[in-house]
Amino acid sequence: MDGLINFHKPVGITSAKALYKVRAIVKQKKSGHAGTLDPAASGVLILCMGKATKLVESIMDHPKIYRTTARLDATSESFDSDRSLVPVDVTQPPIKAQVREALVGFEGTIQQIPPQISAIKIGGVPAYKLAGTDREVALAPRPVNIYWLHLHRYEFPMIDFEMCCGRGTYVRSLIRDLGLRLGTGGVLTSLVRTQIGPLKLETAWTLEALKSVADSSKYLTDLATAKTLFKDQSPIPQRPGG
């Protein structure tokens, strides 16, 4: 089996475990995934089977879209709700125009510090394993591309927005930095990846759907088509409303 599966990763499992579950269903050992989603996140996870594993790096370079909700009256060690929330007292909540202006300020190529609770390797050890120990190392900022951010809804303390970004962007870090810019807290409460390159969530396969189909041609994008889809850089998707 050589090709791609546009998989809808559910909340509650790691990207690696999602891959193992799909491998067991399709009976394909050689495989990989293009772009990790945290256990608390869901959405598009492109699984590369057989010879398509050679496409992983090029797929990861394509733009991604996320739908995000967060709250601005709390924070946490991981900047998401996986860790205990710490209330943040906000005496004067920002108005919608201020939130929109702050989001636009992150568009472009920015320097972003990854969250300490992350899988980034430090001397071969994931940063999250060093967090809170005497071996913890401050992570250096690195350039990431944020193509656009679109505010869908804001009613303090909750914010709902969509973003299109490039490789290596941490949405949790963006939420942290948004809170700092607004003088509030910032913690991610929900994250759904809705698109990678030309592949969208609407056509992604769930575990249940994969189990119900015997013909792999139904869910597998063959190698030749996959190479064509990801041969060149995908155009940046339009922001909602234009």
C-alpha atoms as an extended CHARMM CRD file, in Angstrom:
* protein
*
       242  EXT
         1         1  MET       CA              0.0000000000        0.0000000000        0.0000000000  PROA      1               0.0000000000
         2         2  ASP       CA              1.5720000000        3.2670000000       -1.1920000000  PROA      2               0.0000000000
         3         3  GLY       CA             -0.2840000000        6.5460000000       -0.7680000000  PROA      3               0.0000000000
         4         4  LEU       CA             -1.9520000000        8.9650000000        1.6220000000  PROA      4               0.0000000000
         5         5  ILE       CA             -4.8990000000        8.7120000000        3.9970000000  PROA      5               0.0000000000
         6         6  ASN       CA             -6.5980000000       11.9470000000        4.9790000000  PROA      6               0.0000000000
         7         7  PHE       CA             -7.4200000000       10.9460000000        8.5510000000  PROA      7               0.0000000000
         8         8  HSD       CA             -9.6730000000       12.7030000000       11.0790000000  PROA      8               0.0000000000
         9         9  LYS       CA             -7.7690000000       12.3470000000       14.3490000000  PROA      9               0.0000000000
        10        10  PRO       CA            -10.0940000000       12.2980000000       17.3480000000  PROA      10              0.0000000000
        11        11  VAL       CA             -9.4830000000       14.0820000000       20.6380000000  PROA      11              0.0000000000
        12        12  GLY       CA             -7.8180000000       12.0230000000       23.3680000000  PROA      12              0.0000000000
        13        13  ILE       CA             -5.0350000000       10.1550000000       21.5570000000  PROA      13              0.0000000000
        14        14  THR       CA             -1.5860000000       11.1050000000       20.3300000000  PROA      14              0.0000000000
        15        15  SER       CA             -0.8570000000       11.3740000000       16.6210000000  PROA      15              0.0000000000
        16        16  ALA       CA              1.4500000000        8.3500000000       16.9350000000  PROA      16              0.0000000000
        17        17  LYS       CA             -1.2730000000        6.2360000000       18.5280000000  PROA      17              0.0000000000
        18        18  ALA       CA             -3.7310000000        7.3430000000       15.8430000000  PROA      18              0.0000000000
        19        19  LEU       CA             -1.2630000000        6.1550000000       13.2240000000  PROA      19              0.0000000000
        20        20  TYR       CA             -0.8510000000        2.7760000000       14.9500000000  PROA      20              0.0000000000
        21        21  LYS       CA             -4.6170000000        2.3020000000       15.0590000000  PROA      21              0.0000000000
        22        22  VAL       CA             -4.9540000000        3.0240000000       11.3460000000  PROA      22              0.0000000000
        23        23  ARG       CA             -2.0000000000        0.7790000000       10.5100000000  PROA      23              0.0000000000
        24        24  ALA       CA             -3.7510000000       -2.0920000000       12.2480000000  PROA      24              0.0000000000
        25        25  ILE       CA             -6.9090000000       -1.4940000000       10.2230000000  PROA      25              0.0000000000
        26        26  VAL       CA             -5.2530000000       -1.1800000000        6.7990000000  PROA      26              0.0000000000
        27        27  LYS       CA             -2.5160000000       -3.7330000000        7.5920000000  PROA      27              0.0000000000
        28        28  GLN       CA              0.3560000000       -1.4930000000        6.5280000000  PROA      28              0.0000000000
        29        29  LYS       CA              3.5150000000       -1.4110000000        8.6360000000  PROA      29              0.0000000000
        30        30  LYS       CA              5.6940000000        1.1830000000        6.8840000000  PROA      30              0.0000000000
        31        31  SER       CA              4.0210000000        4.4990000000        7.5680000000  PROA      31              0.0000000000
        32        32  GLY       CA              4.3400000000        7.9640000000        9.0610000000  PROA      32              0.0000000000
        33        33  HSD       CA              2.3320000000       11.1150000000        9.6730000000  PROA      33              0.0000000000
        34        34  ALA       CA              2.8690000000       14.6500000000        8.4120000000  PROA      34              0.0000000000
        35        35  GLY       CA              2.4460000000       17.1290000000       11.2600000000  PROA      35              0.0000000000
        36        36  THR       CA              1.7470000000       16.2240000000       14.8870000000  PROA      36              0.0000000000
        37        37  LEU       CA             -1.5190000000       17.1420000000       16.5990000000  PROA      37              0.0000000000
        38        38  ASP       CA             -1.5690000000       17.2810000000       20.4090000000  PROA      38              0.0000000000
        39        39  PRO       CA             -3.8200000000       14.6950000000       22.1270000000  PROA      39              0.0000000000
        40        40  ALA       CA             -6.3570000000       17.4140000000       22.9670000000  PROA      40              0.0000000000
        41        41  ALA       CA             -6.5610000000       18.5070000000       19.3230000000  PROA      41              0.0000000000
        42        42  SER       CA             -8.5230000000       16.9010000000       16.5090000000  PROA      42              0.0000000000
        43        43  GLY       CA             -8.7700000000       17.1920000000       12.7530000000  PROA      43              0.0000000000
        44        44  VAL       CA             -6.7410000000       16.5360000000        9.6390000000  PROA      44              0.0000000000
        45        45  LEU       CA             -3.7620000000       14.2400000000       10.1150000000  PROA      45              0.0000000000
        46        46  ILE       CA             -2.2000000000       13.1040000000        6.8460000000  PROA      46              0.0000000000
        47        47  LEU       CA             -0.9700000000        9.5250000000        7.1100000000  PROA      47              0.0000000000
        48        48  CYS       CA              1.6860000000        8.4350000000        4.6340000000  PROA      48              0.0000000000
        49        49  MET       CA              1.7360000000        4.7570000000        3.7280000000  PROA      49              0.0000000000
        50        50  GLY       CA              4.5620000000        2.7530000000        2.1620000000  PROA      50              0.0000000000
        51        51  LYS       CA              6.5770000000        4.7440000000       -0.3720000000  PROA      51              0.0000000000
        52        52  ALA       CA              4.5270000000        7.8380000000        0.4160000000  PROA      52              0.0000000000
        53        53  THR       CA              6.5400000000        8.2310000000        3.6480000000  PROA      53              0.0000000000
        54        54  LYS       CA              9.0710000000       10.0560000000        1.4480000000  PROA      54              0.0000000000
        55        55  LEU       CA              6.4970000000       12.8500000000        1.0800000000  PROA      55              0.0000000000
        56        56  VAL       CA              6.2560000000       13.6340000000        4.8040000000  PROA      56              0.0000000000
        57        57  GLU       CA              8.6870000000       16.5650000000        4.7910000000  PROA      57              0.0000000000
        58        58  SER       CA              7.2000000000       18.2310000000        1.7110000000  PROA      58              0.0000000000
        59        59  ILE       CA              3.6380000000       17.8550000000        3.0410000000  PROA      59              0.0000000000
        60        60  MET       CA              4.6330000000       19.5280000000        6.3210000000  PROA      60              0.0000000000
        61        61  ASP       CA              5.7520000000       22.6050000000        4.3750000000  PROA      61              0.0000000000
        62        62  HSD       CA              2.2050000000       23.2870000000        3.1210000000  PROA      62              0.0000000000
        63        63  PRO       CA             -0.1080000000       25.8160000000        4.7980000000  PROA      63              0.0000000000
        64        64  LYS       CA             -2.4710000000       24.6220000000        7.5210000000  PROA      64              0.0000000000
        65        65  ILE       CA             -5.7660000000       25.9940000000        8.8210000000  PROA      65              0.0000000000
        66        66  TYR       CA             -6.9160000000       25.6860000000       12.4460000000  PROA      66              0.0000000000
        67        67  ARG       CA            -10.2010000000       26.5720000000       14.1520000000  PROA      67              0.0000000000
        68        68  THR       CA             -9.4070000000       27.6500000000       17.6870000000  PROA      68              0.0000000000
        69        69  THR       CA            -11.2410000000       28.5400000000       20.8680000000  PROA      69              0.0000000000
        70        70  ALA       CA             -9.5480000000       29.9540000000       23.9460000000  PROA      70              0.0000000000
        71        71  ARG       CA            -10.3180000000       31.7630000000       27.1700000000  PROA      71              0.0000000000
        72        72  LEU       CA             -8.6450000000       34.9480000000       28.3130000000  PROA      72              0.0000000000
        73        73  ASP       CA             -9.3690000000       34.7310000000       32.0450000000  PROA      73              0.0000000000
        74        74  ALA       CA             -6.9760000000       31.8820000000       32.8260000000  PROA      74              0.0000000000
        75        75  THR       CA             -3.6320000000       30.3370000000       31.9970000000  PROA      75              0.0000000000
        76        76  SER       CA             -1.9040000000       26.9950000000       32.5820000000  PROA      76              0.0000000000
        77        77  GLU       CA              1.5520000000       25.4930000000       32.5510000000  PROA      77              0.0000000000
        78        78  SER       CA              0.9610000000       24.0810000000       29.0640000000  PROA      78              0.0000000000
        79        79  PHE       CA             -1.2310000000       26.9810000000       27.8410000000  PROA      79              0.0000000000
        80        80  ASP       CA             -4.0610000000       24.5350000000       27.2080000000  PROA      80              0.0000000000
        81        81  SER       CA             -6.6460000000       22.7870000000       29.3600000000  PROA      81              0.0000000000
        82        82  ASP       CA             -4.5530000000       19.6110000000       29.7180000000  PROA      82              0.0000000000
        83        83  ARG       CA             -2.9500000000       21.1650000000       32.8050000000  PROA      83              0.0000000000
        84        84  SER       CA             -4.6780000000       22.7820000000       35.7810000000  PROA      84              0.0000000000
        85        85  LEU       CA             -6.1130000000       26.1950000000       34.9670000000  PROA      85              0.0000000000
        86        86  VAL       CA             -4.8730000000       29.1790000000       36.9500000000  PROA      86              0.0000000000
        87        87  PRO       CA             -7.3600000000       32.0810000000       37.0690000000  PROA      87              0.0000000000
        88        88  VAL       CA             -6.1310000000       35.4620000000       35.8310000000  PROA      88              0.0000000000
        89        89  ASP       CA             -7.8250000000       38.5610000000       37.2000000000  PROA      89              0.0000000000
        90        90  VAL       CA             -8.7310000000       40.8670000000       34.3170000000  PROA      90              0.0000000000
        91        91  THR       CA            -10.1000000000       44.1390000000       35.7190000000  PROA      91              0.0000000000
        92        92  GLN       CA            -10.8610000000       45.6460000000       32.3060000000  PROA      92              0.0000000000
        93        93  PRO       CA            -11.5910000000       43.0540000000       29.6040000000  PROA      93              0.0000000000
        94        94  PRO       CA            -10.5390000000       44.1150000000       26.1020000000  PROA      94              0.0000000000
        95        95  ILE       CA            -13.2370000000       45.0780000000       23.6270000000  PROA      95              0.0000000000
        96        96  LYS       CA            -13.7190000000       43.2430000000       20.3380000000  PROA      96              0.0000000000
        97        97  ALA       CA            -11.8490000000       45.8540000000       18.2850000000  PROA      97              0.0000000000
        98        98  GLN       CA             -8.8000000000       45.4900000000       20.5480000000  PROA      98              0.0000000000
        99        99  VAL       CA             -8.8640000000       41.6960000000       20.1990000000  PROA      99              0.0000000000
       100       100  ARG       CA             -9.1460000000       41.9170000000       16.4220000000  PROA      100             0.0000000000
       101       101  GLU       CA             -6.2900000000       44.4290000000       16.2410000000  PROA      101             0.0000000000
       102       102  ALA       CA             -4.1090000000       42.2420000000       18.4590000000  PROA      102             0.0000000000
       103       103  LEU       CA             -4.7140000000       39.1930000000       16.2650000000  PROA      103             0.0000000000
       104       104  VAL       CA             -3.8230000000       41.0780000000       13.0770000000  PROA      104             0.0000000000
       105       105  GLY       CA             -0.5780000000       42.1180000000       14.7430000000  PROA      105             0.0000000000
       106       106  PHE       CA              0.6010000000       38.5030000000       14.6850000000  PROA      106             0.0000000000
       107       107  GLU       CA              0.2170000000       38.1220000000       10.9170000000  PROA      107             0.0000000000
       108       108  GLY       CA              3.3870000000       37.7020000000        8.8720000000  PROA      108             0.0000000000
       109       109  THR       CA              6.7120000000       36.1450000000        9.8160000000  PROA      109             0.0000000000
       110       110  ILE       CA              7.0910000000       36.3950000000       13.5880000000  PROA      110             0.0000000000
       111       111  GLN       CA              9.4900000000       35.1280000000       16.2400000000  PROA      111             0.0000000000
       112       112  GLN       CA              7.6670000000       32.6020000000       18.4330000000  PROA      112             0.0000000000
       113       113  ILE       CA              8.8430000000       30.8480000000       21.5850000000  PROA      113             0.0000000000
       114       114  PRO       CA              7.5000000000       27.2770000000       21.6990000000  PROA      114             0.0000000000
       115       115  PRO       CA              5.7200000000       26.1710000000       24.8890000000  PROA      115             0.0000000000
       116       116  GLN       CA              7.9170000000       24.4000000000       27.4280000000  PROA      116             0.0000000000
       117       117  ILE       CA              5.3990000000       21.5540000000       27.4830000000  PROA      117             0.0000000000
       118       118  SER       CA              6.1460000000       20.4100000000       23.9440000000  PROA      118             0.0000000000
       119       119  ALA       CA              7.8270000000       17.5960000000       22.0550000000  PROA      119             0.0000000000
       120       120  ILE       CA             10.7290000000       19.7600000000       20.8750000000  PROA      120             0.0000000000
       121       121  LYS       CA             13.9540000000       17.8660000000       21.5290000000  PROA      121             0.0000000000
       122       122  ILE       CA             16.6690000000       19.2900000000       23.7860000000  PROA      122             0.0000000000
       123       123  GLY       CA             19.7510000000       17.1070000000       23.6520000000  PROA      123             0.0000000000
       124       124  GLY       CA             17.5650000000       14.3030000000       22.3310000000  PROA      124             0.0000000000
       125       125  VAL       CA             15.0180000000       14.6340000000       25.1870000000  PROA      125             0.0000000000
       126       126  PRO       CA             11.5110000000       16.0930000000       24.6440000000  PROA      126             0.0000000000
       127       127  ALA       CA             11.1310000000       19.4610000000       26.3650000000  PROA      127             0.0000000000
       128       128  TYR       CA              8.0300000000       18.3360000000       28.2650000000  PROA      128             0.0000000000
       129       129  LYS       CA             10.0960000000       15.6950000000       30.0990000000  PROA      129             0.0000000000
       130       130  LEU       CA             12.5060000000       18.3910000000       31.3350000000  PROA      130             0.0000000000
       131       131  ALA       CA              9.8560000000       20.9290000000       32.3260000000  PROA      131             0.0000000000
       132       132  GLY       CA              9.8640000000       21.6070000000       36.0740000000  PROA      132             0.0000000000
       133       133  THR       CA             13.2090000000       19.8490000000       36.6170000000  PROA      133             0.0000000000
       134       134  ASP       CA             16.6970000000       21.2460000000       37.1710000000  PROA      134             0.0000000000
       135       135  ARG       CA             17.4180000000       20.3000000000       33.5380000000  PROA      135             0.0000000000
       136       136  GLU       CA             14.7370000000       22.6090000000       32.1360000000  PROA      136             0.0000000000
       137       137  VAL       CA             16.1150000000       24.8070000000       29.3590000000  PROA      137             0.0000000000
       138       138  ALA       CA             14.5030000000       27.9890000000       28.0530000000  PROA      138             0.0000000000
       139       139  LEU       CA             13.4540000000       27.4110000000       24.4520000000  PROA      139             0.0000000000
       140       140  ALA       CA             14.7360000000       29.8920000000       21.9080000000  PROA      140             0.0000000000
       141       141  PRO       CA             12.3520000000       31.8780000000       19.7020000000  PROA      141             0.0000000000
       142       142  ARG       CA             12.1350000000       30.7630000000       16.1000000000  PROA      142             0.0000000000
       143       143  PRO       CA             10.5590000000       32.2330000000       12.9710000000  PROA      143             0.0000000000
       144       144  VAL       CA              7.0920000000       31.0120000000       11.9710000000  PROA      144             0.0000000000
       145       145  ASN       CA              4.6980000000       32.2090000000        9.2970000000  PROA      145             0.0000000000
       146       146  ILE       CA              1.1450000000       33.2060000000       10.1470000000  PROA      146             0.0000000000
       147       147  TYR       CA             -0.6540000000       33.9980000000        6.9010000000  PROA      147             0.0000000000
       148       148  TRP       CA             -3.8970000000       35.2620000000        8.4140000000  PROA      148             0.0000000000
       149       149  LEU       CA             -6.0540000000       35.2540000000       11.5470000000  PROA      149             0.0000000000
       150       150  HSD       CA             -9.8170000000       35.7170000000       11.4510000000  PROA      150             0.0000000000
       151       151  LEU       CA            -11.9330000000       36.4680000000       14.5200000000  PROA      151             0.0000000000
       152       152  HSD       CA            -15.2590000000       34.6150000000       14.4090000000  PROA      152             0.0000000000
       153       153  ARG       CA            -16.6330000000       35.3670000000       17.8680000000  PROA      153             0.0000000000
       154       154  TYR       CA            -15.5600000000       37.1580000000       21.0230000000  PROA      154             0.0000000000
       155       155  GLU       CA            -17.4490000000       37.4500000000       24.2760000000  PROA      155             0.0000000000
       156       156  PHE       CA            -15.0870000000       37.7650000000       27.1960000000  PROA      156             0.0000000000
       157       157  PRO       CA            -13.5640000000       35.5290000000       28.3530000000  PROA      157             0.0000000000
       158       158  MET       CA            -14.1400000000       33.2930000000       25.3030000000  PROA      158             0.0000000000
       159       159  ILE       CA            -12.6110000000       33.8510000000       21.8790000000  PROA      159             0.0000000000
       160       160  ASP       CA            -13.1800000000       31.8270000000       18.7070000000  PROA      160             0.0000000000
       161       161  PHE       CA            -10.9230000000       32.4050000000       15.7150000000  PROA      161             0.0000000000
       162       162  GLU       CA             -9.4380000000       30.7380000000       12.6510000000  PROA      162             0.0000000000
       163       163  MET       CA             -5.8370000000       30.8630000000       11.5330000000  PROA      163             0.0000000000
       164       164  CYS       CA             -3.7690000000       29.8650000000        8.5310000000  PROA      164             0.0000000000
       165       165  CYS       CA             -0.1120000000       29.2450000000        9.2700000000  PROA      165             0.0000000000
       166       166  GLY       CA              3.0610000000       27.5510000000        8.1650000000  PROA      166             0.0000000000
       167       167  ARG       CA              5.1880000000       24.7820000000        9.5710000000  PROA      167             0.0000000000
       168       168  GLY       CA              6.2550000000       24.7990000000       13.2120000000  PROA      168             0.0000000000
       169       169  THR       CA              3.6290000000       27.2320000000       14.4930000000  PROA      169             0.0000000000
       170       170  TYR       CA              2.3600000000       26.5440000000       18.0130000000  PROA      170             0.0000000000
       171       171  VAL       CA             -1.2230000000       27.7080000000       18.4940000000  PROA      171             0.0000000000
       172       172  ARG       CA             -0.7360000000       27.4480000000       22.2800000000  PROA      172             0.0000000000
       173       173  SER       CA              2.1320000000       29.9400000000       22.0310000000  PROA      173             0.0000000000
       174       174  LEU       CA             -0.0120000000       32.2860000000       19.9690000000  PROA      174             0.0000000000
       175       175  ILE       CA             -2.7370000000       32.1690000000       22.6440000000  PROA      175             0.0000000000
       176       176  ARG       CA             -0.1370000000       32.8700000000       25.3460000000  PROA      176             0.0000000000
       177       177  ASP       CA              1.2450000000       35.8320000000       23.4020000000  PROA      177             0.0000000000
       178       178  LEU       CA             -2.2210000000       37.1420000000       22.5800000000  PROA      178             0.0000000000
       179       179  GLY       CA             -2.9920000000       37.2340000000       26.2950000000  PROA      179             0.0000000000
       180       180  LEU       CA              0.2500000000       39.0600000000       27.0220000000  PROA      180             0.0000000000
       181       181  ARG       CA             -0.5230000000       41.6230000000       24.3320000000  PROA      181             0.0000000000
       182       182  LEU       CA             -4.0490000000       42.1860000000       25.6680000000  PROA      182             0.0000000000
       183       183  GLY       CA             -3.0560000000       42.1570000000       29.3450000000  PROA      183             0.0000000000
       184       184  THR       CA             -5.1630000000       39.0700000000       30.0160000000  PROA      184             0.0000000000
       185       185  GLY       CA             -4.7150000000       35.3690000000       30.4970000000  PROA      185             0.0000000000
       186       186  GLY       CA             -4.6230000000       33.0090000000       27.5620000000  PROA      186             0.0000000000
       187       187  VAL       CA             -5.3360000000       29.2900000000       27.4530000000  PROA      187             0.0000000000
       188       188  LEU       CA             -6.3740000000       27.0880000000       24.5430000000  PROA      188             0.0000000000
       189       189  THR       CA             -9.6440000000       25.1980000000       25.0600000000  PROA      189             0.0000000000
       190       190  SER       CA            -10.2620000000       23.6280000000       21.6420000000  PROA      190             0.0000000000
       191       191  LEU       CA             -8.2300000000       23.1120000000       18.4760000000  PROA      191             0.0000000000
       192       192  VAL       CA             -9.3330000000       21.5670000000       15.1870000000  PROA      192             0.0000000000
       193       193  ARG       CA             -7.0770000000       21.3750000000       12.1380000000  PROA      193             0.0000000000
       194       194  THR       CA             -9.3830000000       21.7860000000        9.1710000000  PROA      194             0.0000000000
       195       195  GLN       CA             -6.9260000000       21.7330000000        6.2740000000  PROA      195             0.0000000000
       196       196  ILE       CA             -3.3680000000       20.8600000000        5.2100000000  PROA      196             0.0000000000
       197       197  GLY       CA             -2.5110000000       21.9580000000        1.6840000000  PROA      197             0.0000000000
       198       198  PRO       CA             -5.3850000000       20.7980000000       -0.5580000000  PROA      198             0.0000000000
       199       199  LEU       CA             -6.7360000000       18.1760000000        1.8960000000  PROA      199             0.0000000000
       200       200  LYS       CA             -9.7010000000       19.2310000000        4.0420000000  PROA      200             0.0000000000
       201       201  LEU       CA            -11.5200000000       17.9440000000        7.0960000000  PROA      201             0.0000000000
       202       202  GLU       CA            -14.7580000000       17.4260000000        5.1440000000  PROA      202             0.0000000000
       203       203  THR       CA            -13.1440000000       14.5380000000        3.2450000000  PROA      203             0.0000000000
       204       204  ALA       CA            -11.1480000000       13.0630000000        6.1460000000  PROA      204             0.0000000000
       205       205  TRP       CA            -11.7730000000        9.4790000000        7.2690000000  PROA      205             0.0000000000
       206       206  THR       CA            -12.5820000000        8.5140000000       10.8540000000  PROA      206             0.0000000000
       207       207  LEU       CA            -11.4680000000        5.2440000000       12.4630000000  PROA      207             0.0000000000
       208       208  GLU       CA            -15.0440000000        3.9360000000       12.2820000000  PROA      208             0.0000000000
       209       209  ALA       CA            -15.3260000000        4.7590000000        8.5810000000  PROA      209             0.0000000000
       210       210  LEU       CA            -12.0150000000        3.0590000000        7.7860000000  PROA      210             0.0000000000
       211       211  LYS       CA            -13.1080000000       -0.0790000000        9.6190000000  PROA      211             0.0000000000
       212       212  SER       CA            -16.2490000000       -0.2810000000        7.5060000000  PROA      212             0.0000000000
       213       213  VAL       CA            -14.5140000000       -0.1750000000        4.1030000000  PROA      213             0.0000000000
       214       214  ALA       CA            -12.6750000000       -3.1350000000        2.5930000000  PROA      214             0.0000000000
       215       215  ASP       CA            -11.6270000000       -1.4440000000       -0.6680000000  PROA      215             0.0000000000
       216       216  SER       CA             -8.5450000000        0.6840000000        0.0500000000  PROA      216             0.0000000000
       217       217  SER       CA             -9.0800000000        2.7210000000       -3.1270000000  PROA      217             0.0000000000
       218       218  LYS       CA            -11.9950000000        4.3930000000       -1.3320000000  PROA      218             0.0000000000
       219       219  TYR       CA             -9.7750000000        6.0630000000        1.2800000000  PROA      219             0.0000000000
       220       220  LEU       CA             -6.2470000000        5.9110000000       -0.1680000000  PROA      220             0.0000000000
       221       221  THR       CA             -4.8740000000        8.6900000000       -2.3470000000  PROA      221             0.0000000000
       222       222  ASP       CA             -2.5130000000        6.7540000000       -4.6110000000  PROA      222             0.0000000000
       223       223  LEU       CA              1.1750000000        7.6480000000       -4.7400000000  PROA      223             0.0000000000
       224       224  ALA       CA              1.1100000000        9.3030000000       -8.1780000000  PROA      224             0.0000000000
       225       225  THR       CA             -1.8110000000       11.5430000000       -7.2010000000  PROA      225             0.0000000000
       226       226  ALA       CA             -0.2230000000       12.3220000000       -3.8410000000  PROA      226             0.0000000000
       227       227  LYS       CA              3.0030000000       13.4260000000       -5.5380000000  PROA      227             0.0000000000
       228       228  THR       CA              1.0360000000       15.7060000000       -7.8400000000  PROA      228             0.0000000000
       229       229  LEU       CA             -1.0050000000       17.2070000000       -4.9740000000  PROA      229             0.0000000000
       230       230  PHE       CA              2.0890000000       18.0740000000       -2.9490000000  PROA      230             0.0000000000
       231       231  LYS       CA              4.6210000000       18.6420000000       -5.7310000000  PROA      231             0.0000000000
       232       232  ASP       CA              4.4290000000       22.4230000000       -5.5280000000  PROA      232             0.0000000000
       233       233  GLN       CA              3.6630000000       24.7090000000       -2.6200000000  PROA      233             0.0000000000
       234       234  SER       CA             -0.0940000000       25.0530000000       -2.1830000000  PROA      234             0.0000000000
       235       235  PRO       CA             -1.4980000000       28.5690000000       -2.5550000000  PROA      235             0.0000000000
       236       236  ILE       CA             -2.3950000000       30.2900000000        0.7150000000  PROA      236             0.0000000000
       237       237  PRO       CA             -6.1200000000       29.6340000000        1.3300000000  PROA      237             0.0000000000
       238       238  GLN       CA             -8.3260000000       32.7120000000        1.3940000000  PROA      238             0.0000000000
       239       239  ARG       CA             -9.2960000000       34.0720000000        4.7690000000  PROA      239             0.0000000000
       240       240  PRO       CA            -13.0180000000       33.7830000000        5.5670000000  PROA      240             0.0000000000
       241       241  GLY       CA            -15.0150000000       36.5570000000        4.0070000000  PROA      241             0.0000000000
       242       242  GLY       CA            -12.5090000000       37.2130000000        1.2770000000  PROA      242             0.0000000000
